[in-house]
Amino acid sequence: MKSVVFPLLFFGFFMFSLSAKAQDLSNYSQEKEAVQQVIENVFEAMRKNNGAALEVLFHPEMVMKTIGVNEQGEPVLKEGSARGFIDYVGQERPENTLDEQLTSLNILVDGPLAMAWTPYEFYASGEYSHCGVNIFKLLFNGERWQIFSITDTRRKANCPE
């Protein structure tokens, strides 16, 4: 009897773990799609000069950083203002001038934390301006995903264009 019980228990636990893993992967896929939609909404708000739509996507403690290069060619970290960015995006413009186009999107999710790596090309007034990479960090606040950090690079050299 003991020789039959152990294999049955093992098989049962094995099947349960496969079922739980499949559920996790399904949820992971759904969460990645939700995070992607938030990121796409950022760029849509920029194209429409809609600061109010952008503000909803940001966590109240949103942090913005840019990694650049100083006059000596050394990397520097500059802090920006989420409020300043929202206000800038919301300015009236005679034409659509802010168009950031992602060249790829890599999203990772672990429970209420998500991170996205998004290389981009930026166009101002239809003209190519610069390229770089954004790193978005998002928090699921129990109801929706919100961006709590954006760090980016900006460069004119070594761009795909």
PDB file of C-alpha atoms in Angstrom:
ATOM      1  CA  MET A   1       0.000   0.000   0.000  1.00  0.00           C
ATOM      2  CA  LYS A   2       2.816   2.418   0.899  1.00  0.00           C
ATOM      3  CA  SER A   3       4.427   1.839  -2.484  1.00  0.00           C
ATOM      4  CA  VAL A   4       1.264   3.093  -4.241  1.00  0.00           C
ATOM      5  CA  VAL A   5       0.533   6.087  -1.973  1.00  0.00           C
ATOM      6  CA  PHE A   6       3.882   7.855  -2.391  1.00  0.00           C
ATOM      7  CA  PRO A   7       3.828   7.868  -6.227  1.00  0.00           C
ATOM      8  CA  LEU A   8       0.208   9.076  -6.196  1.00  0.00           C
ATOM      9  CA  LEU A   9       1.044  11.901  -3.783  1.00  0.00           C
ATOM     10  CA  PHE A  10       4.103  12.839  -5.817  1.00  0.00           C
ATOM     11  CA  PHE A  11       2.076  12.836  -9.029  1.00  0.00           C
ATOM     12  CA  GLY A  12      -0.643  14.957  -7.374  1.00  0.00           C
ATOM     13  CA  PHE A  13       1.858  17.567  -6.148  1.00  0.00           C
ATOM     14  CA  PHE A  14       3.563  17.584  -9.545  1.00  0.00           C
ATOM     15  CA  MET A  15       0.269  18.214 -11.367  1.00  0.00           C
ATOM     16  CA  PHE A  16      -0.708  20.934  -8.856  1.00  0.00           C
ATOM     17  CA  SER A  17       2.619  22.724  -9.361  1.00  0.00           C
ATOM     18  CA  LEU A  18       2.184  22.592 -13.150  1.00  0.00           C
ATOM     19  CA  SER A  19      -1.322  24.009 -12.804  1.00  0.00           C
ATOM     20  CA  ALA A  20      -0.139  26.816 -10.512  1.00  0.00           C
ATOM     21  CA  LYS A  21       2.749  27.605 -12.875  1.00  0.00           C
ATOM     22  CA  ALA A  22       0.375  27.801 -15.866  1.00  0.00           C
ATOM     23  CA  GLN A  23      -1.868  30.187 -13.948  1.00  0.00           C
ATOM     24  CA  ASP A  24       1.137  32.353 -13.039  1.00  0.00           C
ATOM     25  CA  LEU A  25       2.261  32.500 -16.679  1.00  0.00           C
ATOM     26  CA  SER A  26      -1.237  33.456 -17.824  1.00  0.00           C
ATOM     27  CA  ASN A  27      -1.412  36.225 -15.253  1.00  0.00           C
ATOM     28  CA  TYR A  28       2.143  37.313 -16.134  1.00  0.00           C
ATOM     29  CA  SER A  29       1.107  37.707 -19.772  1.00  0.00           C
ATOM     30  CA  GLN A  30      -1.946  39.764 -18.779  1.00  0.00           C
ATOM     31  CA  GLU A  31       0.112  41.991 -16.503  1.00  0.00           C
ATOM     32  CA  LYS A  32       2.734  42.545 -19.226  1.00  0.00           C
ATOM     33  CA  GLU A  33      -0.062  43.659 -21.568  1.00  0.00           C
ATOM     34  CA  ALA A  34      -1.438  46.042 -18.915  1.00  0.00           C
ATOM     35  CA  VAL A  35       2.037  47.531 -18.335  1.00  0.00           C
ATOM     36  CA  GLN A  36       2.569  47.898 -22.082  1.00  0.00           C
ATOM     37  CA  GLN A  37      -0.728  49.748 -22.389  1.00  0.00           C
ATOM     38  CA  VAL A  38       0.328  52.244 -19.684  1.00  0.00           C
ATOM     39  CA  ILE A  39       3.594  52.899 -21.518  1.00  0.00           C
ATOM     40  CA  GLU A  40       1.832  53.293 -24.864  1.00  0.00           C
ATOM     41  CA  ASN A  41      -0.582  55.726 -23.187  1.00  0.00           C
ATOM     42  CA  VAL A  42       2.377  57.915 -22.144  1.00  0.00           C
ATOM     43  CA  PHE A  43       3.446  58.367 -25.752  1.00  0.00           C
ATOM     44  CA  GLU A  44      -0.112  58.855 -26.963  1.00  0.00           C
ATOM     45  CA  ALA A  45      -0.565  61.619 -24.359  1.00  0.00           C
ATOM     46  CA  MET A  46       2.653  63.221 -25.614  1.00  0.00           C
ATOM     47  CA  ARG A  47       1.472  63.116 -29.248  1.00  0.00           C
ATOM     48  CA  LYS A  48      -1.843  64.723 -28.228  1.00  0.00           C
ATOM     49  CA  ASN A  49      -0.240  67.327 -25.896  1.00  0.00           C
ATOM     50  CA  ASN A  50      -2.434  65.935 -23.120  1.00  0.00           C
ATOM     51  CA  GLY A  51      -0.751  66.577 -19.785  1.00  0.00           C
ATOM     52  CA  ALA A  52      -3.868  65.561 -17.839  1.00  0.00           C
ATOM     53  CA  ALA A  53      -3.851  62.082 -19.441  1.00  0.00           C
ATOM     54  CA  LEU A  54      -0.168  61.788 -18.593  1.00  0.00           C
ATOM     55  CA  GLU A  55      -0.664  62.790 -14.965  1.00  0.00           C
ATOM     56  CA  VAL A  56      -3.081  59.899 -14.350  1.00  0.00           C
ATOM     57  CA  LEU A  57      -0.393  57.421 -15.406  1.00  0.00           C
ATOM     58  CA  PHE A  58       2.142  58.688 -12.863  1.00  0.00           C
ATOM     59  CA  HIS A  59       2.404  57.679  -9.214  1.00  0.00           C
ATOM     60  CA  PRO A  60       2.284  60.701  -6.852  1.00  0.00           C
ATOM     61  CA  GLU A  61       5.944  60.077  -5.911  1.00  0.00           C
ATOM     62  CA  MET A  62       7.096  59.886  -9.536  1.00  0.00           C
ATOM     63  CA  VAL A  63      10.846  60.371 -10.120  1.00  0.00           C
ATOM     64  CA  MET A  64      12.446  61.332 -13.438  1.00  0.00           C
ATOM     65  CA  LYS A  65      16.163  61.055 -14.238  1.00  0.00           C
ATOM     66  CA  THR A  66      18.270  61.547 -17.359  1.00  0.00           C
ATOM     67  CA  ILE A  67      21.722  60.122 -17.876  1.00  0.00           C
ATOM     68  CA  GLY A  68      23.816  62.360 -20.069  1.00  0.00           C
ATOM     69  CA  VAL A  69      27.400  63.356 -20.667  1.00  0.00           C
ATOM     70  CA  ASN A  70      29.056  66.547 -19.399  1.00  0.00           C
ATOM     71  CA  GLU A  71      31.590  68.718 -21.253  1.00  0.00           C
ATOM     72  CA  GLN A  72      34.427  66.425 -20.144  1.00  0.00           C
ATOM     73  CA  GLY A  73      32.649  63.385 -21.637  1.00  0.00           C
ATOM     74  CA  GLU A  74      31.815  61.926 -18.230  1.00  0.00           C
ATOM     75  CA  PRO A  75      28.416  60.385 -17.474  1.00  0.00           C
ATOM     76  CA  VAL A  76      26.151  62.551 -15.309  1.00  0.00           C
ATOM     77  CA  LEU A  77      22.787  61.921 -13.710  1.00  0.00           C
ATOM     78  CA  LYS A  78      20.280  64.760 -13.873  1.00  0.00           C
ATOM     79  CA  GLU A  79      16.983  64.884 -12.026  1.00  0.00           C
ATOM     80  CA  GLY A  80      13.853  66.145 -13.716  1.00  0.00           C
ATOM     81  CA  SER A  81      10.437  67.068 -12.436  1.00  0.00           C
ATOM     82  CA  ALA A  82       7.353  64.976 -13.140  1.00  0.00           C
ATOM     83  CA  ARG A  83       5.230  68.115 -12.743  1.00  0.00           C
ATOM     84  CA  GLY A  84       7.467  69.996 -15.172  1.00  0.00           C
ATOM     85  CA  PHE A  85       7.201  67.176 -17.703  1.00  0.00           C
ATOM     86  CA  ILE A  86       3.404  67.009 -17.371  1.00  0.00           C
ATOM     87  CA  ASP A  87       3.153  70.786 -17.837  1.00  0.00           C
ATOM     88  CA  TYR A  88       5.522  70.700 -20.826  1.00  0.00           C
ATOM     89  CA  VAL A  89       3.536  67.930 -22.524  1.00  0.00           C
ATOM     90  CA  GLY A  90       0.287  69.820 -21.888  1.00  0.00           C
ATOM     91  CA  GLN A  91       1.416  73.037 -23.596  1.00  0.00           C
ATOM     92  CA  GLU A  92      -0.623  74.155 -26.594  1.00  0.00           C
ATOM     93  CA  ARG A  93       1.256  73.595 -29.835  1.00  0.00           C
ATOM     94  CA  PRO A  94       0.185  74.614 -33.331  1.00  0.00           C
ATOM     95  CA  GLU A  95       1.145  71.159 -34.584  1.00  0.00           C
ATOM     96  CA  ASN A  96       1.920  67.780 -33.122  1.00  0.00           C
ATOM     97  CA  THR A  97       5.539  68.242 -32.058  1.00  0.00           C
ATOM     98  CA  LEU A  98       6.292  65.477 -29.532  1.00  0.00           C
ATOM     99  CA  ASP A  99       6.561  62.052 -31.131  1.00  0.00           C
ATOM    100  CA  GLU A 100       8.616  59.440 -29.304  1.00  0.00           C
ATOM    101  CA  GLN A 101       8.633  56.143 -31.203  1.00  0.00           C
ATOM    102  CA  LEU A 102       9.727  52.953 -29.479  1.00  0.00           C
ATOM    103  CA  THR A 103      11.963  50.639 -31.451  1.00  0.00           C
ATOM    104  CA  SER A 104      11.413  47.735 -29.037  1.00  0.00           C
ATOM    105  CA  LEU A 105       9.827  46.982 -25.678  1.00  0.00           C
ATOM    106  CA  ASN A 106      11.023  44.507 -23.041  1.00  0.00           C
ATOM    107  CA  ILE A 107       8.804  44.165 -19.957  1.00  0.00           C
ATOM    108  CA  LEU A 108       9.477  42.210 -16.764  1.00  0.00           C
ATOM    109  CA  VAL A 109       6.888  41.760 -14.006  1.00  0.00           C
ATOM    110  CA  ASP A 110       7.223  40.445 -10.457  1.00  0.00           C
ATOM    111  CA  GLY A 111       4.012  40.803  -8.473  1.00  0.00           C
ATOM    112  CA  PRO A 112       3.277  44.519  -8.018  1.00  0.00           C
ATOM    113  CA  LEU A 113       6.578  45.617  -9.624  1.00  0.00           C
ATOM    114  CA  ALA A 114       7.217  45.971 -13.351  1.00  0.00           C
ATOM    115  CA  MET A 115      10.135  47.289 -15.381  1.00  0.00           C
ATOM    116  CA  ALA A 116      10.288  48.128 -19.074  1.00  0.00           C
ATOM    117  CA  TRP A 117      13.348  48.807 -21.247  1.00  0.00           C
ATOM    118  CA  THR A 118      12.323  50.834 -24.298  1.00  0.00           C
ATOM    119  CA  PRO A 119      14.822  52.069 -26.903  1.00  0.00           C
ATOM    120  CA  TYR A 120      13.336  55.025 -28.788  1.00  0.00           C
ATOM    121  CA  GLU A 121      13.705  57.612 -31.514  1.00  0.00           C
ATOM    122  CA  PHE A 122      12.374  61.106 -30.825  1.00  0.00           C
ATOM    123  CA  TYR A 123      10.896  63.462 -33.419  1.00  0.00           C
ATOM    124  CA  ALA A 124      10.100  67.152 -32.840  1.00  0.00           C
ATOM    125  CA  SER A 125       7.870  68.912 -35.368  1.00  0.00           C
ATOM    126  CA  GLY A 126       8.278  65.892 -37.622  1.00  0.00           C
ATOM    127  CA  GLU A 127      12.075  66.185 -37.632  1.00  0.00           C
ATOM    128  CA  TYR A 128      14.373  63.568 -36.141  1.00  0.00           C
ATOM    129  CA  SER A 129      15.847  64.918 -32.900  1.00  0.00           C
ATOM    130  CA  HIS A 130      17.619  62.182 -30.920  1.00  0.00           C
ATOM    131  CA  CYS A 131      17.516  58.588 -29.697  1.00  0.00           C
ATOM    132  CA  GLY A 132      18.073  56.758 -26.446  1.00  0.00           C
ATOM    133  CA  VAL A 133      16.579  54.312 -24.005  1.00  0.00           C
ATOM    134  CA  ASN A 134      13.846  54.725 -21.387  1.00  0.00           C
ATOM    135  CA  ILE A 135      13.619  52.583 -18.292  1.00  0.00           C
ATOM    136  CA  PHE A 136      10.144  52.640 -16.791  1.00  0.00           C
ATOM    137  CA  LYS A 137       9.450  51.309 -13.301  1.00  0.00           C
ATOM    138  CA  LEU A 138       5.826  50.703 -12.409  1.00  0.00           C
ATOM    139  CA  LEU A 139       3.864  49.787  -9.292  1.00  0.00           C
ATOM    140  CA  PHE A 140       0.523  48.016  -9.223  1.00  0.00           C
ATOM    141  CA  ASN A 141      -1.325  50.021  -6.572  1.00  0.00           C
ATOM    142  CA  GLY A 142      -4.108  47.454  -6.082  1.00  0.00           C
ATOM    143  CA  GLU A 143      -6.247  48.958  -8.836  1.00  0.00           C
ATOM    144  CA  ARG A 144      -3.952  49.873 -11.723  1.00  0.00           C
ATOM    145  CA  TRP A 145      -0.353  50.164 -12.846  1.00  0.00           C
ATOM    146  CA  GLN A 146       1.326  53.530 -12.256  1.00  0.00           C
ATOM    147  CA  ILE A 147       4.765  54.715 -13.318  1.00  0.00           C
ATOM    148  CA  PHE A 148       6.899  55.702 -10.337  1.00  0.00           C
ATOM    149  CA  SER A 149      10.199  56.193 -12.151  1.00  0.00           C
ATOM    150  CA  ILE A 150      11.489  56.987 -15.623  1.00  0.00           C
ATOM    151  CA  THR A 151      15.201  57.109 -16.379  1.00  0.00           C
ATOM    152  CA  ASP A 152      16.354  57.859 -19.901  1.00  0.00           C
ATOM    153  CA  THR A 153      19.384  58.443 -22.039  1.00  0.00           C
ATOM    154  CA  ARG A 154      19.487  60.943 -24.905  1.00  0.00           C
ATOM    155  CA  ARG A 155      22.026  61.072 -27.658  1.00  0.00           C
ATOM    156  CA  LYS A 156      22.426  62.350 -31.191  1.00  0.00           C
ATOM    157  CA  ALA A 157      25.371  60.118 -32.117  1.00  0.00           C
ATOM    158  CA  ASN A 158      25.201  56.362 -32.673  1.00  0.00           C
ATOM    159  CA  CYS A 159      21.487  56.439 -33.366  1.00  0.00           C
ATOM    160  CA  PRO A 160      19.822  54.050 -35.797  1.00  0.00           C
ATOM    161  CA  GLU A 161      18.587  56.935 -37.988  1.00  0.00           C
TER     162      GLU A 161
END
